[in-house]
Amino acid sequence: MNTVRVLAPSGMLGAGWDHATVERGIALGADVISIDGGSTDSGPHYLGAATAKTTAKAVARDLRSLLTAAAAAGIPVIVGSCGTSGTDRGVDWVAGIAAEVMAEEGLDLEVARIYSEQDAAELKEHLDAGRIHPLPPLGELTAETLESCTHIVGAMGHEPIVEALRAGAQVVLAGRATDTAVAAAYPLMRGMPAGPTWHAAKIIECGGQCTGNPRAGGVLATIDAGGFTVEPLDPTVSCTPISVAAHMLYETANPFEMREPAGTLDVRDARYTALDDRTVRVEGSEFHFAGQYTIKLEGARITGYETMSFTAIRDPRVLAEIDAWAELMRTMITQRVGQTLGLADDEYAFDLRLYGHNAVLDDLEPESGPPREVGVMLLVNAPDQPTATAVAKVANPLMLHLPTPGMDYLPSFAFASSPAEVERGAAYEFVLNHVVDCDPAGLFRIEPGETRA
Amino acid sequence: MPETTLADLAHEVRSKNAGPFWVTMELFMRDAEGYRIAADESFLNESVIAQLYRVEEEAVQLFRIPSLNVVKISFPRPVSQGSLRDRDIHAGQHHVPLARMPVPSSTRPVEESP
């Protein structure tokens, strides 16, 4: 095979697209469809709680589009980071939806599931043997941190996906995988060179984002021995050398290098050329194989339980002194919680955010001057949910009536809902940013061969 | 006359997470002249970014990419993603202090009369 064509319908399974763009990619000779199912981008909740950001109906709708098109064309479908965070539950969730879609459509496809969830006790053996190393800005890992995680996943490279494809899988549902491994697996299996393949995979990982219209559907990358080309699947949309090169910058700390489990993609010498008014060719991408294969770990743990309350201020007299009001609010909440609940300052925490004033940037906010209206969000974190809610309830009369330091009467603010408190459940944080020295498939389990009629 | 800012000379200024522990920002300047201003080390450097975002200067990474007229800046996330104090889960709005930086008058492009 001289070329391999990878169809990327979108940046995320469940985001939706026009099915005609997938049909167009098939007509252009796509050899494989690959799509990312998740990311850490939306925060630690999805990994910590092993739940998906997407809804089942949207995933089913997108899988129906891909599985029917791929079955008709006889090409494989690869989904990475199933269920947003790539936990085992996320893989089974997507597999269950895929099975329903196949039953409804009368499709008989062999589905392989690749599990990427890690056991803290097994990782501790790697830690004790000195095989786990931190990535900046985190420091050395401790066993306690591993044990504190509710879920830990390893981000697989292309190797387990290739293994599943070689074993005959027509649909590969992978747990946590690097965004690029999903698109790189099939061309690498077909002998395409590592530099162009990994670079093409990075460029198409977000679908149409590398085009001049990020709202449009997916893209098709054609990889060969000397480089790759990329074109949008919507005929009205264009890729330009700038739009393609710019995507190498997206969500990467370093615009020239990108580490994968097997080595580092290096695009310093990449050249981007317009072949016509909507297709771009890229040459000069390199891949430097590392001496040691590594898998990156992601883990999340519970930091407490949160309760939220939200009110709004429109009175110009309060808004004219909004910073002084907020400072008084912080002091009063702390006093009342101490008096009423007997909680010390270190037994709970809260964040008071003034939406419309400085909520997003806080003390980095460069603008000043009175806002027209302000949404006041109180977010409380405590070791258990009843305590978090109790703090928010103690704050409630203040959220309704607190005057500014200069007012001699009680204002009443605009609550957005009743009841005023919203229990948010467990709050999580990412605590792992470490790599394990290991074999390419060592941390992953492949379950091949489930065939549905 | 209002000050000229980096945003005025840019096609787009954006910020985003680069994984859970890093923030990255890009200044996509409109042309080579805008790039020359944004890429000027005496105007925009690691120290300026450290003050603007209250992060350690040593942790700031700054990349100048003349072929794209882009200046890219990365630093470790000052607030843990999704934590109680994190008001921007995707770090998608943190470009604003950078975007509104006034361009030094000595390096401002000469404006054409209408």
XYZ file of C-alpha atoms in Angstrom, chain A residues 40-44 53 136-138 242 245-246 249-256 306 349-353 355 358-364 366-367 379-381 428-433, chain B residues 14 16-24 26 28 51-54 61 63-65 67-68 70 72-74 76-77 80-90 93-97 100:
90
model
C -8.753 15.538 30.367
C -9.696 18.992 29.101
C -13.021 19.236 30.916
C -11.497 18.565 34.307
C -10.928 15.783 36.808
C -19.177 14.212 29.424
C 6.878 18.908 35.230
C 5.421 20.632 37.181
C 4.722 17.656 39.499
C -1.510 28.419 8.187
C 0.364 24.472 10.896
C -1.547 26.399 13.558
C 0.019 24.651 18.553
C -3.379 23.641 19.910
C -3.352 22.349 23.493
C 0.395 21.710 23.364
C 2.867 23.408 25.694
C 5.673 23.054 23.135
C 4.809 23.843 19.491
C 7.731 21.924 17.999
C -19.221 20.927 47.132
C -13.259 26.244 52.361
C -15.276 28.526 50.136
C -14.800 30.640 47.033
C -16.884 33.780 46.474
C -17.030 34.695 42.786
C -19.593 37.093 37.845
C -13.888 39.792 38.241
C -15.047 36.167 38.553
C -13.023 34.755 35.673
C -9.653 36.444 36.206
C -9.974 37.346 39.918
C -6.982 39.457 40.920
C -5.520 39.273 37.386
C -7.227 44.419 34.456
C -10.553 46.301 34.072
C -18.934 27.605 46.248
C -18.256 25.638 49.435
C -15.960 22.630 49.794
C -11.944 15.858 42.328
C -8.411 16.874 41.431
C -5.835 15.375 39.066
C -2.845 14.188 41.073
C -0.835 12.152 38.544
C 1.394 13.549 35.813
C -6.322 32.515 22.607
C -6.252 26.815 26.566
C -5.164 23.964 28.771
C -2.251 21.902 27.486
C -3.099 18.905 29.622
C -4.295 19.284 33.221
C -1.138 20.997 34.478
C -0.221 23.582 31.840
C -1.776 26.702 30.324
C -0.773 27.741 26.828
C -1.016 32.046 21.336
C -1.703 34.994 16.037
C 4.395 39.566 36.290
C 1.213 39.631 34.215
C 0.089 36.175 35.363
C 1.862 36.078 38.752
C 8.177 29.023 28.162
C 8.247 30.415 21.597
C 8.581 32.735 18.596
C 7.406 31.252 15.281
C 6.713 31.398 9.728
C 3.236 31.682 11.311
C 2.872 33.526 16.120
C 3.287 31.142 21.951
C 3.530 31.158 25.731
C 3.162 28.241 28.165
C 2.203 25.601 34.663
C -1.431 26.130 35.657
C -5.291 23.210 39.998
C -7.815 22.303 37.294
C -11.328 21.867 38.677
C -10.303 22.849 42.214
C -12.336 25.188 44.423
C -10.354 28.217 43.207
C -10.391 27.312 39.519
C -12.797 29.653 37.730
C -11.703 28.632 34.215
C -11.651 24.823 33.817
C -10.403 24.948 30.202
C -10.373 33.041 28.967
C -6.920 33.612 30.384
C -5.599 35.270 27.245
C -7.279 38.592 28.054
C -4.556 40.276 30.167
C -4.951 43.955 26.152
